[in-house]
Amino acid sequence: MRYAFMQKHRYEFSIKAMTKVLGVSRSGFYNWVSRSADKSKQQYRMQLDSLVQQRFIASKERSGAPRLTKELASEGSKYNQKTIAASMRRQGPTG
């Protein structure tokens, strides 16, 4: 709760002052910020993995990262080919 308050008001007050007033450590706040960033990154990966898996199965498991990247780009979703390839590696050979 305190960290969320600090995050919300970080541009109004200095982090150092807020940690002193709220009785928390700066390192604790920055650890909390990095953990919340990790969660959003994990959610992004899960959504991407699901999308890649759907496209891979729809192509009868024949499309690789270059083709999937082009298909997604033609639909308006811009992803780097290496990102698609990493998603495919995470999911294993069968998607």
Coordinates of C-alpha atoms in Angstrom, one line a residue:
M1 CA 0.0 0.0 0.0
R2 CA 2.8 2.4 0.9
Y3 CA 4.8 1.5 -2.2
A4 CA 1.7 2.0 -4.4
F5 CA 1.3 5.5 -2.9
M6 CA 4.9 6.2 -3.6
Q7 CA 4.6 5.1 -7.1
K8 CA 1.6 7.3 -7.7
H9 CA 3.2 10.4 -6.2
R10 CA 6.8 9.8 -7.3
Y11 CA 6.8 12.9 -9.6
E12 CA 5.4 15.2 -6.9
F13 CA 7.7 14.3 -4.1
S14 CA 11.2 12.8 -4.0
I15 CA 11.5 9.1 -3.3
K16 CA 14.0 9.8 -0.5
A17 CA 11.6 12.1 1.3
M18 CA 8.6 9.7 0.9
T19 CA 10.6 6.7 2.3
K20 CA 11.6 8.7 5.3
V21 CA 8.1 9.9 6.0
L22 CA 6.5 6.5 5.4
G23 CA 9.2 4.5 7.2
V24 CA 10.2 2.2 4.4
S25 CA 13.5 1.7 2.6
R26 CA 14.4 3.0 -0.8
S27 CA 15.7 -0.4 -1.8
G28 CA 12.5 -2.0 -0.8
F29 CA 10.6 0.4 -3.0
Y30 CA 12.8 -0.2 -6.0
N31 CA 12.5 -4.0 -5.5
W32 CA 8.8 -3.6 -5.5
V33 CA 8.9 -1.6 -8.7
S34 CA 11.0 -4.2 -10.4
R35 CA 8.8 -7.1 -9.3
S36 CA 5.7 -5.3 -10.7
A37 CA 7.6 -4.8 -14.0
D38 CA 8.4 -8.5 -14.1
K39 CA 4.7 -9.4 -13.7
S40 CA 3.7 -7.2 -16.6
K41 CA 6.5 -8.7 -18.7
Q42 CA 5.3 -12.2 -17.8
Q43 CA 1.7 -11.3 -18.8
Y44 CA 3.0 -10.0 -22.1
R45 CA 4.9 -13.2 -22.8
M46 CA 1.8 -15.3 -21.9
Q47 CA -0.4 -13.4 -24.3
L48 CA 2.3 -13.6 -27.0
D49 CA 2.8 -17.3 -26.5
S50 CA -0.9 -17.9 -26.8
L51 CA -1.1 -15.9 -30.0
V52 CA 1.9 -17.6 -31.5
Q53 CA 0.5 -21.0 -30.6
Q54 CA -2.8 -20.3 -32.2
R55 CA -1.1 -19.2 -35.4
F56 CA 1.3 -22.1 -35.4
I57 CA -1.6 -24.6 -35.1
A58 CA -3.7 -22.8 -37.7
S59 CA -0.8 -23.2 -40.2
K60 CA -0.8 -27.0 -39.5
E61 CA 2.4 -26.6 -37.5
R62 CA 4.4 -25.7 -40.7
S63 CA 5.1 -22.0 -40.2
G64 CA 8.3 -20.8 -38.6
A65 CA 9.1 -17.5 -37.0
P66 CA 9.7 -15.6 -40.2
R67 CA 6.3 -16.5 -41.7
L68 CA 4.4 -16.0 -38.4
T69 CA 6.0 -12.6 -38.1
K70 CA 4.9 -11.6 -41.5
E71 CA 1.4 -12.9 -40.9
L72 CA 1.0 -11.0 -37.7
A73 CA 2.4 -7.9 -39.3
S74 CA -0.2 -8.1 -42.1
E75 CA -2.9 -8.1 -39.4
G76 CA -1.4 -5.1 -37.6
S77 CA 0.5 -6.8 -34.8
K78 CA 4.2 -5.7 -35.0
Y79 CA 6.6 -8.2 -33.4
N80 CA 10.3 -8.7 -33.9
Q81 CA 11.1 -12.1 -35.6
K82 CA 13.5 -12.9 -32.7
T83 CA 10.6 -12.3 -30.2
I84 CA 8.4 -14.8 -32.1
A85 CA 11.3 -17.3 -32.3
A86 CA 11.9 -17.0 -28.6
S87 CA 8.2 -17.6 -28.0
M88 CA 8.3 -20.8 -30.1
R89 CA 11.4 -22.0 -28.3
R90 CA 9.6 -21.5 -24.9
Q91 CA 6.7 -23.6 -26.0
G92 CA 8.7 -26.5 -27.4
P93 CA 8.8 -28.0 -30.9
T94 CA 5.0 -28.6 -31.1
G95 CA 3.8 -25.2 -29.9

